[in-house]
Short mmCIF file of C-alpha atoms and ligand atoms in Angstrom, two decimals:
data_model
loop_
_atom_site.label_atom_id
_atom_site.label_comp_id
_atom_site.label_asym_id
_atom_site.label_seq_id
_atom_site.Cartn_x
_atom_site.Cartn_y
_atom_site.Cartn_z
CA UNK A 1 35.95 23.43 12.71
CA UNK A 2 38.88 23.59 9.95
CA UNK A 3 42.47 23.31 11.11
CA UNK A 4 45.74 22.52 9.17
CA UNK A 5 46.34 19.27 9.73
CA UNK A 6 50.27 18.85 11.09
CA UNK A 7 52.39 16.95 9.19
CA UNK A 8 49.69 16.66 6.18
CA UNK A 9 52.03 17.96 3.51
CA UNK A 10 51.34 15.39 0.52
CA UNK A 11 53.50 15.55 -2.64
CA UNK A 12 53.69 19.35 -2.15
CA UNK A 13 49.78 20.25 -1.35
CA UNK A 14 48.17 20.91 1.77
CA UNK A 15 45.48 18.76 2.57
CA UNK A 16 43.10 20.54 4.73
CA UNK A 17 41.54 18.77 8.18
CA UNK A 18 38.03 18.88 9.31
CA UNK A 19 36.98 17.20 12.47
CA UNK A 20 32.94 16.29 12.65
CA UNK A 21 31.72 13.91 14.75
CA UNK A 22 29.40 12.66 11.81
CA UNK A 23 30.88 12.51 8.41
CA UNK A 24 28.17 11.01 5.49
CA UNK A 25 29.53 9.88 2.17
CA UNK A 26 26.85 10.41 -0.32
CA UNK A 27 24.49 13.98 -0.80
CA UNK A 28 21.53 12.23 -2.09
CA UNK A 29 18.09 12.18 -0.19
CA UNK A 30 19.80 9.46 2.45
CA UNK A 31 22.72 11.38 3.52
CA UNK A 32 20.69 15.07 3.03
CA UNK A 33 17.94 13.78 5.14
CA UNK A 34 19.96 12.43 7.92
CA UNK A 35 22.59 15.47 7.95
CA UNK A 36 19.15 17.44 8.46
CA UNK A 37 17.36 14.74 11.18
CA UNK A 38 21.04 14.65 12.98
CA UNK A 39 21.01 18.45 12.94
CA UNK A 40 17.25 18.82 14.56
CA UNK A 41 19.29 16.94 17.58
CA UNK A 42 22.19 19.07 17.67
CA UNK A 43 24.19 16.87 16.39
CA UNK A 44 26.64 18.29 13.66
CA UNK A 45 27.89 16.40 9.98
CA UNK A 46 29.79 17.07 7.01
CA UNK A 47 28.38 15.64 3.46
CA UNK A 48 30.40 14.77 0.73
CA UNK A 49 29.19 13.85 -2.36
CA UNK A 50 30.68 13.65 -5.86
CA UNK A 51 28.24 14.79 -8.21
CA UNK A 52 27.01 17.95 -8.46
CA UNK A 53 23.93 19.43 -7.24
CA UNK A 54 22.87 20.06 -10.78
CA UNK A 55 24.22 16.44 -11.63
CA UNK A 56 21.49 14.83 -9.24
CA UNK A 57 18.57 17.20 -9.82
CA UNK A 58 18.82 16.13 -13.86
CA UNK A 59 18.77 12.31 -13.39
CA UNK A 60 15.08 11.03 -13.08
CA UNK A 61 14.10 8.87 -10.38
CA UNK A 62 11.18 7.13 -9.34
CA UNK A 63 7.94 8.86 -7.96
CA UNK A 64 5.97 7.33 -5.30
CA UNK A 65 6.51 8.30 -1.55
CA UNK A 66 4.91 6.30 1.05
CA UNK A 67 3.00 7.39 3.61
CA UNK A 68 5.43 7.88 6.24
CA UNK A 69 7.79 9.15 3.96
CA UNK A 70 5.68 11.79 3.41
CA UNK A 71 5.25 12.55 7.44
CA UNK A 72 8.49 12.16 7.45
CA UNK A 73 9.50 14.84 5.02
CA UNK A 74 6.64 17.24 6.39
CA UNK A 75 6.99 16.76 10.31
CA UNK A 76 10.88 17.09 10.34
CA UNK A 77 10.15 20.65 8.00
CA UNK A 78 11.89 19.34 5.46
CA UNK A 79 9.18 19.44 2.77
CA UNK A 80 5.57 21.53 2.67
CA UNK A 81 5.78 20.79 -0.90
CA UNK A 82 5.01 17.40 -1.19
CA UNK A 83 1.53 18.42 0.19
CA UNK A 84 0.98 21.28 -1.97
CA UNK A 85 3.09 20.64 -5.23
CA UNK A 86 2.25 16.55 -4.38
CA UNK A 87 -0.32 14.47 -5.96
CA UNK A 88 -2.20 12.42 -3.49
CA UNK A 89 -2.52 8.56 -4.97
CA UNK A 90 -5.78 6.63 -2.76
CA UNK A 91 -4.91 3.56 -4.92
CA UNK A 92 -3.29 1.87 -8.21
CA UNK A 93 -5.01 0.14 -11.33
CA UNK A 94 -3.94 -3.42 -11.99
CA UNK A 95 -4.37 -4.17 -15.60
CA UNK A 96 -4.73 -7.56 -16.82
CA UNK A 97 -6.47 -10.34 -18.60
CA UNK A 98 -8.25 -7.71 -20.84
CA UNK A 99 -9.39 -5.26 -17.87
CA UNK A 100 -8.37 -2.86 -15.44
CA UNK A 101 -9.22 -3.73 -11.34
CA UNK A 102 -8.58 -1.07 -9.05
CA UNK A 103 -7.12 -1.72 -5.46
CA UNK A 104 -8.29 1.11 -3.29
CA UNK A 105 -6.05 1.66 -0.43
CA UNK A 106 -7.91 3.96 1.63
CA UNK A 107 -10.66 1.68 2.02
CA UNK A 108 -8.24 -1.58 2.44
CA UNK A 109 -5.88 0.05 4.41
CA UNK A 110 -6.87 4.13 5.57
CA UNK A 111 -3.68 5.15 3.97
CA UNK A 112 -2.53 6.87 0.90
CA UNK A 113 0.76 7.66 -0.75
CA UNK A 114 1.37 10.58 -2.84
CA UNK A 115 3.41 11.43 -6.48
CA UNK A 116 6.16 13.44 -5.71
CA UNK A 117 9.61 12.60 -7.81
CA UNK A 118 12.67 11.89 -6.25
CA UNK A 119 14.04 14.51 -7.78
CA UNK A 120 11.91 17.39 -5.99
CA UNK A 121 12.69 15.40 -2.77
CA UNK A 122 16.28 16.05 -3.51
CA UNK A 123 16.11 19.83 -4.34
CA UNK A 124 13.73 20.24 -1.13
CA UNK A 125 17.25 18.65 1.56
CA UNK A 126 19.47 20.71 -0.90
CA UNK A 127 17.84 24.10 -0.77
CA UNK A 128 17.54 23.43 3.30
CA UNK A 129 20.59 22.63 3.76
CA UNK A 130 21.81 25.91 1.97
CA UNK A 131 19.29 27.80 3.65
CA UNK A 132 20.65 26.33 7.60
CA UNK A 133 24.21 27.31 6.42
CA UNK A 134 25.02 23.29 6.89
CA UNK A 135 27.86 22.32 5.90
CA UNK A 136 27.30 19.89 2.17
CA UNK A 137 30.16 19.56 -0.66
CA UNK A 138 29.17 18.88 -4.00
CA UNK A 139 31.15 17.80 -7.34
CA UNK A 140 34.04 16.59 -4.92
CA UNK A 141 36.62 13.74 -6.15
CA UNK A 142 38.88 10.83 -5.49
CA UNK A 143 36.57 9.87 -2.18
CA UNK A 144 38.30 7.01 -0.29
CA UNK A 145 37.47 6.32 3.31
CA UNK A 146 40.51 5.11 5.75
CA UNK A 147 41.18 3.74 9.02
CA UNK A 148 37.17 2.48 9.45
CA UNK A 149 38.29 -0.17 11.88
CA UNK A 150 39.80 2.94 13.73
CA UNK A 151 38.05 4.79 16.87
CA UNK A 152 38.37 7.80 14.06
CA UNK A 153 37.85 6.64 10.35
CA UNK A 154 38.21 9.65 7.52
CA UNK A 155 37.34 9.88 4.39
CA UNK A 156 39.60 11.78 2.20
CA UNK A 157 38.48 13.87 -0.54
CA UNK A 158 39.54 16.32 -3.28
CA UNK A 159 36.90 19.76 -3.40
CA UNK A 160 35.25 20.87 -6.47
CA UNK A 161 38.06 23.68 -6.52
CA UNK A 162 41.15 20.84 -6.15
CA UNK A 163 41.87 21.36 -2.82
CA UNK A 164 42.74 18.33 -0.52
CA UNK A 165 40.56 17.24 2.39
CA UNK A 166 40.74 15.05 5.12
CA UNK A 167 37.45 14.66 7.44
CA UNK A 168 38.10 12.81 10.56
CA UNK A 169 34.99 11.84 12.60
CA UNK A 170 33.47 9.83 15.70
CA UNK A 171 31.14 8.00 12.89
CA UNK A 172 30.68 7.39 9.30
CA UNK A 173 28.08 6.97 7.42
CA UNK A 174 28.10 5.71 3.84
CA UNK A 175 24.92 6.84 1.56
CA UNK A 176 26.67 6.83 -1.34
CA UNK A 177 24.72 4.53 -3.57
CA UNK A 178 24.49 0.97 -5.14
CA UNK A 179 28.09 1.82 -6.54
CA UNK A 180 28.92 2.85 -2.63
CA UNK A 181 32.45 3.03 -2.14
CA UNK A 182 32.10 2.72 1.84
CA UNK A 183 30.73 -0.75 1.25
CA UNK A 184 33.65 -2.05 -0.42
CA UNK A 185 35.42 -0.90 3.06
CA UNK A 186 33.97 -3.68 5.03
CA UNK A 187 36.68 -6.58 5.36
CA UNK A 188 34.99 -9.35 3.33
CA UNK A 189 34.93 -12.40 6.18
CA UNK A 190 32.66 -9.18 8.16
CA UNK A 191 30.30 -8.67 5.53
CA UNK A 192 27.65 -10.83 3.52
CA UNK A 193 26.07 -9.94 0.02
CA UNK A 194 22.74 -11.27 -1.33
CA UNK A 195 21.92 -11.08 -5.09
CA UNK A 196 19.69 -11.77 -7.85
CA UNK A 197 19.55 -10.72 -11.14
CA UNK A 198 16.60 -10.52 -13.44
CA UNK A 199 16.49 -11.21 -17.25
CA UNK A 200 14.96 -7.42 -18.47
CA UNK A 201 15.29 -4.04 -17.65
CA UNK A 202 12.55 -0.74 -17.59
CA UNK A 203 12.11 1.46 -20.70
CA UNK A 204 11.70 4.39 -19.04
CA UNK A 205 10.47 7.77 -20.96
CA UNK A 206 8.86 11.26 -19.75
CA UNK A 207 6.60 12.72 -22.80
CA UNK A 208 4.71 16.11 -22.90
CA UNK A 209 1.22 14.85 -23.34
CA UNK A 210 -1.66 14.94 -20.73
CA UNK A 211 -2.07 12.40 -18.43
CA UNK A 212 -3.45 9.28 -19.68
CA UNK A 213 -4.85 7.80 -16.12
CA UNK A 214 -5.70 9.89 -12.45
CA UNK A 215 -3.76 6.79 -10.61
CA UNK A 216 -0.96 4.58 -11.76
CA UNK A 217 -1.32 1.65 -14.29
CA UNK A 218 1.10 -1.55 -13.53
CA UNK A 219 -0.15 -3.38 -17.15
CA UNK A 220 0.26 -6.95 -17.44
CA UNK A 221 0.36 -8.26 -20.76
CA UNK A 222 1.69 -11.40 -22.46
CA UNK A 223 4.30 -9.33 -24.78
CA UNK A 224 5.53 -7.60 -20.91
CA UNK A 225 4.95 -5.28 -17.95
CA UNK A 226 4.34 -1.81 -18.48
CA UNK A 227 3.93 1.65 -15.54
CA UNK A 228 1.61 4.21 -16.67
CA UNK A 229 2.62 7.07 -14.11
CA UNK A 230 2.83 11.07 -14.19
CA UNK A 231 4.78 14.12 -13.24
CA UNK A 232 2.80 16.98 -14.17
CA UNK A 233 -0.69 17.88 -15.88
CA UNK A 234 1.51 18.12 -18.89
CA UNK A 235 4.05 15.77 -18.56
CA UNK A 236 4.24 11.86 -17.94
CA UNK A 237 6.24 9.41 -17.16
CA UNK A 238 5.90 5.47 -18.10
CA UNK A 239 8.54 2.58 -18.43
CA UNK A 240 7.84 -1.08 -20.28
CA UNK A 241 9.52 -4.31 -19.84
CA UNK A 242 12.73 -4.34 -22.26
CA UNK A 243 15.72 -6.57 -22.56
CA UNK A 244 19.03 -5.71 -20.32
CA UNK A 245 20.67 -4.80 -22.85
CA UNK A 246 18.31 -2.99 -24.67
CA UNK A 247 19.69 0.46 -26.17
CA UNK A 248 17.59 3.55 -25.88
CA UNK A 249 18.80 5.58 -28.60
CA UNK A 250 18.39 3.06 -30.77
CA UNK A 251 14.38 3.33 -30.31
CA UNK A 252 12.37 5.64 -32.23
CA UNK A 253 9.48 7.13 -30.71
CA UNK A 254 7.16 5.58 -33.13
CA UNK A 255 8.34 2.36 -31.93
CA UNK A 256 8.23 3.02 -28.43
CA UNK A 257 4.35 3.99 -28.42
CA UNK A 258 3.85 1.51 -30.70
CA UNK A 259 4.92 -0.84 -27.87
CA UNK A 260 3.26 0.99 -24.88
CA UNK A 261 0.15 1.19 -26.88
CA UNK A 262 0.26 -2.53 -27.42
CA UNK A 263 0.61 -3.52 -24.00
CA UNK A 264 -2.04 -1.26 -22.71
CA UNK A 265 -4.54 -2.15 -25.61
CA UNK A 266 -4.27 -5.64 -24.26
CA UNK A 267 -6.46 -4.12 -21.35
CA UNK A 268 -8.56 -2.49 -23.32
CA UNK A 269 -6.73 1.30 -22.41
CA UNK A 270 -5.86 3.73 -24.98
CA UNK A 271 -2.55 6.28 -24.04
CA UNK A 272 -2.33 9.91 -25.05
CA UNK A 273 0.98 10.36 -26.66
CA UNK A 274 3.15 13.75 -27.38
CA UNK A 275 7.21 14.47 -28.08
CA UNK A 276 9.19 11.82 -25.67
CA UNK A 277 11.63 14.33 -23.67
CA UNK A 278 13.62 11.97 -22.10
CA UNK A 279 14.41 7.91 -22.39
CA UNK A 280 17.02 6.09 -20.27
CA UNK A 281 17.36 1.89 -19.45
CA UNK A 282 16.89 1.14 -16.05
CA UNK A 283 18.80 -1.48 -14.57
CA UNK A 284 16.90 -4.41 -12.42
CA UNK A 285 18.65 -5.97 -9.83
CA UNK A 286 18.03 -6.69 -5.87
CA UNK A 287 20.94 -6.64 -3.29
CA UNK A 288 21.25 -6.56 0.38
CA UNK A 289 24.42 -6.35 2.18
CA UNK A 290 24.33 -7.46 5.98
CA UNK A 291 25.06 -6.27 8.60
CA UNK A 292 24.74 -2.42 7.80
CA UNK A 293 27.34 -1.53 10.39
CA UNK A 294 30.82 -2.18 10.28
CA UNK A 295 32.87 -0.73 13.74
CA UNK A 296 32.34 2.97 13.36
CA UNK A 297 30.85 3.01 10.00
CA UNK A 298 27.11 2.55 9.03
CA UNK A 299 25.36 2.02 5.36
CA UNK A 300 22.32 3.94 4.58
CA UNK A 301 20.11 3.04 1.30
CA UNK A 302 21.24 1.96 -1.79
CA UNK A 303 24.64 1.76 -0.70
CA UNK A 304 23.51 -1.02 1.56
CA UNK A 305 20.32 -2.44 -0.77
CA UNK A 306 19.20 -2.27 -4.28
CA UNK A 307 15.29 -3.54 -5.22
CA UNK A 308 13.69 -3.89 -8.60
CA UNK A 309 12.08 -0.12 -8.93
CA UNK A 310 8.08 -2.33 -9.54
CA UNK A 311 6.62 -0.65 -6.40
CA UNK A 312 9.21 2.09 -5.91
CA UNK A 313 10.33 1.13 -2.72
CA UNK A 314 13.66 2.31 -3.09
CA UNK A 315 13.68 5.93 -1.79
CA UNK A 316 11.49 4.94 0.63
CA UNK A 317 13.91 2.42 2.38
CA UNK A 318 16.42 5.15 2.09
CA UNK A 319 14.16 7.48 3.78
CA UNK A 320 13.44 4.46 6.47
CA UNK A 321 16.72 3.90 7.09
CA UNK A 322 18.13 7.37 7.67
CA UNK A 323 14.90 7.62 10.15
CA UNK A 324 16.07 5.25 12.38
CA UNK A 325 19.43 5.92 11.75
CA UNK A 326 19.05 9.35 13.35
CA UNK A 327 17.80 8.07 16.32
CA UNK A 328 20.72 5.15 17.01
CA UNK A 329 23.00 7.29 16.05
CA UNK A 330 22.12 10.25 18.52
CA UNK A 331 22.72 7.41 21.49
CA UNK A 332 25.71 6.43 19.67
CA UNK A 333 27.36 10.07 19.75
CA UNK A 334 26.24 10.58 22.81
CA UNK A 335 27.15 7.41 24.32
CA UNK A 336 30.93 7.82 21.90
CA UNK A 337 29.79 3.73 21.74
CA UNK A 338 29.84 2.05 18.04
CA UNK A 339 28.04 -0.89 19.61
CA UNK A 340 24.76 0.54 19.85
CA UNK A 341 24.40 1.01 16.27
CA UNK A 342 24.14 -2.35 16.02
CA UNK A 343 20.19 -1.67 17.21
CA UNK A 344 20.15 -0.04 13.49
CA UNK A 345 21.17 -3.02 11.43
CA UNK A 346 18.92 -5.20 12.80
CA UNK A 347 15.61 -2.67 12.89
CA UNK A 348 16.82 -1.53 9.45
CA UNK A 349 17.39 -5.18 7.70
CA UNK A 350 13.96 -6.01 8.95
CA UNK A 351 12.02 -3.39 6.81
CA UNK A 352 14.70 -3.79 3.70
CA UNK A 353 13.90 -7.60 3.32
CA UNK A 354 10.36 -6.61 3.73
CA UNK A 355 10.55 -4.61 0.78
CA UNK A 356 13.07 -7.27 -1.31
CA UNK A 357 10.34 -9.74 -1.11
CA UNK A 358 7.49 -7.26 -1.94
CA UNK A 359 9.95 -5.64 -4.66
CA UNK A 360 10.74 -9.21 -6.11
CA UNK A 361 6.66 -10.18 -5.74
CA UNK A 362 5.60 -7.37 -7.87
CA UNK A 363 8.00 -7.87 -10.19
CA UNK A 364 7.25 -11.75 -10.69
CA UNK A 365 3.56 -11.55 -10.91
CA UNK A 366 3.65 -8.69 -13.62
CA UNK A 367 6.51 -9.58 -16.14
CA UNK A 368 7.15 -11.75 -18.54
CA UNK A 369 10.46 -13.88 -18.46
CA UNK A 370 11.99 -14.74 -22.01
CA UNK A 371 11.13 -18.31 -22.15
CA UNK A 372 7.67 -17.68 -20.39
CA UNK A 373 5.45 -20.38 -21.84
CA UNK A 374 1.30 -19.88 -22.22
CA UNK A 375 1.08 -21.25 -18.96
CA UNK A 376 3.24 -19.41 -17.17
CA UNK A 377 0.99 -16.05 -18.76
CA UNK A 378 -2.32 -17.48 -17.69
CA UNK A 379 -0.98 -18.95 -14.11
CA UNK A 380 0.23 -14.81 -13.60
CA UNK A 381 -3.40 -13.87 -14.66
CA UNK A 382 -4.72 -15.97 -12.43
CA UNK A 383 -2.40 -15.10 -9.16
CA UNK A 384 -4.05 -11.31 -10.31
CA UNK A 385 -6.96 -12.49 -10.32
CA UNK A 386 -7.09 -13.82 -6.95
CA UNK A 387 -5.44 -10.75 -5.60
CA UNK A 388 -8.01 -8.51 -7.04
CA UNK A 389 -10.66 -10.83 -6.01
CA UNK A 390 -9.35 -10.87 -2.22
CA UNK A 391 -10.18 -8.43 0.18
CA UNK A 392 -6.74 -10.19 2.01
CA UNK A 393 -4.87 -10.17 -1.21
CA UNK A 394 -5.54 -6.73 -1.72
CA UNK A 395 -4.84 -5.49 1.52
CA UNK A 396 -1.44 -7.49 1.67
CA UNK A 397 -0.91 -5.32 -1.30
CA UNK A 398 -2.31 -1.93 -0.57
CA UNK A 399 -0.20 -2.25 3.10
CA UNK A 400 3.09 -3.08 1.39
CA UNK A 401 2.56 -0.53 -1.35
CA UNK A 402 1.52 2.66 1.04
CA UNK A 403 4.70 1.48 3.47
CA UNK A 404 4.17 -1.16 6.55
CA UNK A 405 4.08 1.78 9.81
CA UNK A 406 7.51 2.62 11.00
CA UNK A 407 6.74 2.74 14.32
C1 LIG B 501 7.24 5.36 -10.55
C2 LIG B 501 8.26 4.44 -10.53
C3 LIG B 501 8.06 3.18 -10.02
O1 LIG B 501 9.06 2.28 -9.99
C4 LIG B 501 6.83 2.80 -9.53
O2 LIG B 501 6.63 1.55 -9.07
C5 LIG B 501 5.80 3.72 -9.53
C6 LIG B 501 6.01 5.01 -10.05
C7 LIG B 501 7.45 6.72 -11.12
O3 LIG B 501 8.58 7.03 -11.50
O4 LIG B 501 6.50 7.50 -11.20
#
């Protein structure tokens, strides 16, 4: 529904008016997959997001998908690709003290979660979204969201072609990142933040080589952690432990396999290497923001939570989120009553602190901090070594890793 909205003559342009009774800031996997999950109950949205389709599908994510992450993709048609383009993972090495131990979740736990890059997950909600004629704006500018205290917030926009928009909607959603702009919208005496920073960063690389393990590698070593992972029988992907403000141009490839090679030699593994392709710093951080709704506006993954990416758990809160999301806010539309999204806040925040403490507890146990003493190496070895020796260690593991059931 696009009308001229009266009186919305600014500084000689028309700015165009679009009413939707669900407007989503942010076209990444959250806002995609709830547009879609809204639309399989008949309830429409508008997505706005300011980089471009081609923007998104070139910056490398992380890899792992949960379990129900994966139902969730293939039972709300969203994705038959994850099963057939998908690698199934039944379990993850843990590398340390000179060896590798594997934990074997589909004996601990009877689940599995499977390889499939954020990326793909992203171009599968993109092309569907096309392909349902819904209605998803790319490369669009200047986003600010008004009036969110309002019985009809907007968020004004300028379209990849310059024209001026103004969406006006029952509910907004903000999915627009850990640099989310609808955060910053809630008053600060309504909101709280939680932080922590750590004192390193990934190294992260993809390299045309084959793969140099069937399952994941998380490599403890005293010089730091490094995440043996893949993408493709011919590509792979792997980060190591670096400082912050480490610069990744300034690394030569030599140097960079010299390091991975290290750190898995410790454990007695040998990588194949081939032509790095791509190399980016990753930043390491964890944030929550509580509550996740504010009056008529809701936040959806990152913009509402940021973990350490040690267990890549962050799409897969997203991809929690917008799940229940969907359903509160069907009653919500339905019911035209903000109130009962506050049923989302609370089931959401109990899965995203969940996955801050098992985000911050794999990160802990498996790198090194600057001033880490001998002790502080061998006192990590040994809290793997229990794990692996466990059959409840392991479990608490393989369960957090393959997703805790969604319900
Ligand atoms: C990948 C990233 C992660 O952070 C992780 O824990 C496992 C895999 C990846 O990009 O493949």
């Amino acid at each position: 529904m696009v009308a001229r909205a009266p009186g919305a003559e600014t500084a000689g342009m028309t700015r165009t008016l679009t009413r939707t009774p669900v407007a989503i800031v942010g076209g990444g996997p959250a806002g995609l997959m709830l547009s879609h999950l809204l639309a399989l109950a008949g309830i429409e949205s508008v997505v706005v997001e300011i980089r471009t389709r081609r923007e998104i599908e070139e910056t490398h994510r992380a890899g792992i998908l949960e379990q129900d992450s994966v139902r969730l993709l293939v039972d709300s048609g969203a994705s038959d690709r994850v099963l057939t383009e998908g690698d199934e993972h039944e379990g993850i090495d843990l590398a340390f003290g000179g060896a590798r131990h594997r934990i074997d979740f589909r004996a601990l736990v009877g689940a599995s979660c499977h390889l499939y890059p954020q990326t793909e997950v992203f171009k599968d909600l993109a092309d569907l979204q096309l392909r349902e004629g819904r209605d998803v704006r790319f490369g669009v500018s200047d986003v600010s969201v008004v009036d969110v205290e309002s019985a009809r917030p907007g968020v004004l926009f300028t379209d990849a072609d310059g024209a001026e928009h103004e969406l006006r909607c029952d509910f907004l959603v903000g999915a627009d990142g850990s640099r989310s702009t609808c955060r910053r919208a809630v008053p600060e005496p309504e909101r709280r933040q939680y932080f922590r920073e750590y004192p390193f960063a990934w190294f992260g690389i993809l390299c045309e080589a084959p793969a140099s393990a069937p399952e994941l590698i998380y490599n403890h070593s005293e010089t730091g952690f490094a995440l043996i992972s893949q993408r493709t029988p011919t590509l792979q992907r792997m980060y190591f432990q670096c400082p912050p403000d480490a610069d990744a141009d300034e690394w030569s490839d030599a140097r960079i396999w010299e390091e991975l090679q290290s750190r898995l030699g410790a454990n007695g593994h040998t990588l194949h290497q081939g032509p790095i392709t791509s190399r980016a710093v990753l930043p390491f951080r964890s944030f929550v923001q509580e509550p996740m709704r504010h009056g008529r506006m809701v936040l959806a993954g990152d913009a509402a939570h940021t973990v350490p990416p040690t267990g890549a758990k962050g799409l897969n809160l997203a991809l929690a989120d917008v799940r229940v999301l969907a359903e509160e806010l069907e009653r919500a539309v339905r019911a035209d009553d903000p109130a009962l999204l506050d049923d989302y806040s609370t089931r959401a925040l109990g899965r995203v602190w969940k996955a801050q403490h098992f985000s911050y507890w794999m990160t802990t146990m498996l790198h090194s901090l600057p001033d880490a003493t001998p002790f502080d190496v061998r006192r990590q070895e040994g809290e793997l070594a229990s794990l692996v020796a466990s059959t409840a260690g392991s479990t608490y593991l393989a369960e957090g890793y393959t997703g805790w059931p969604t319900g």
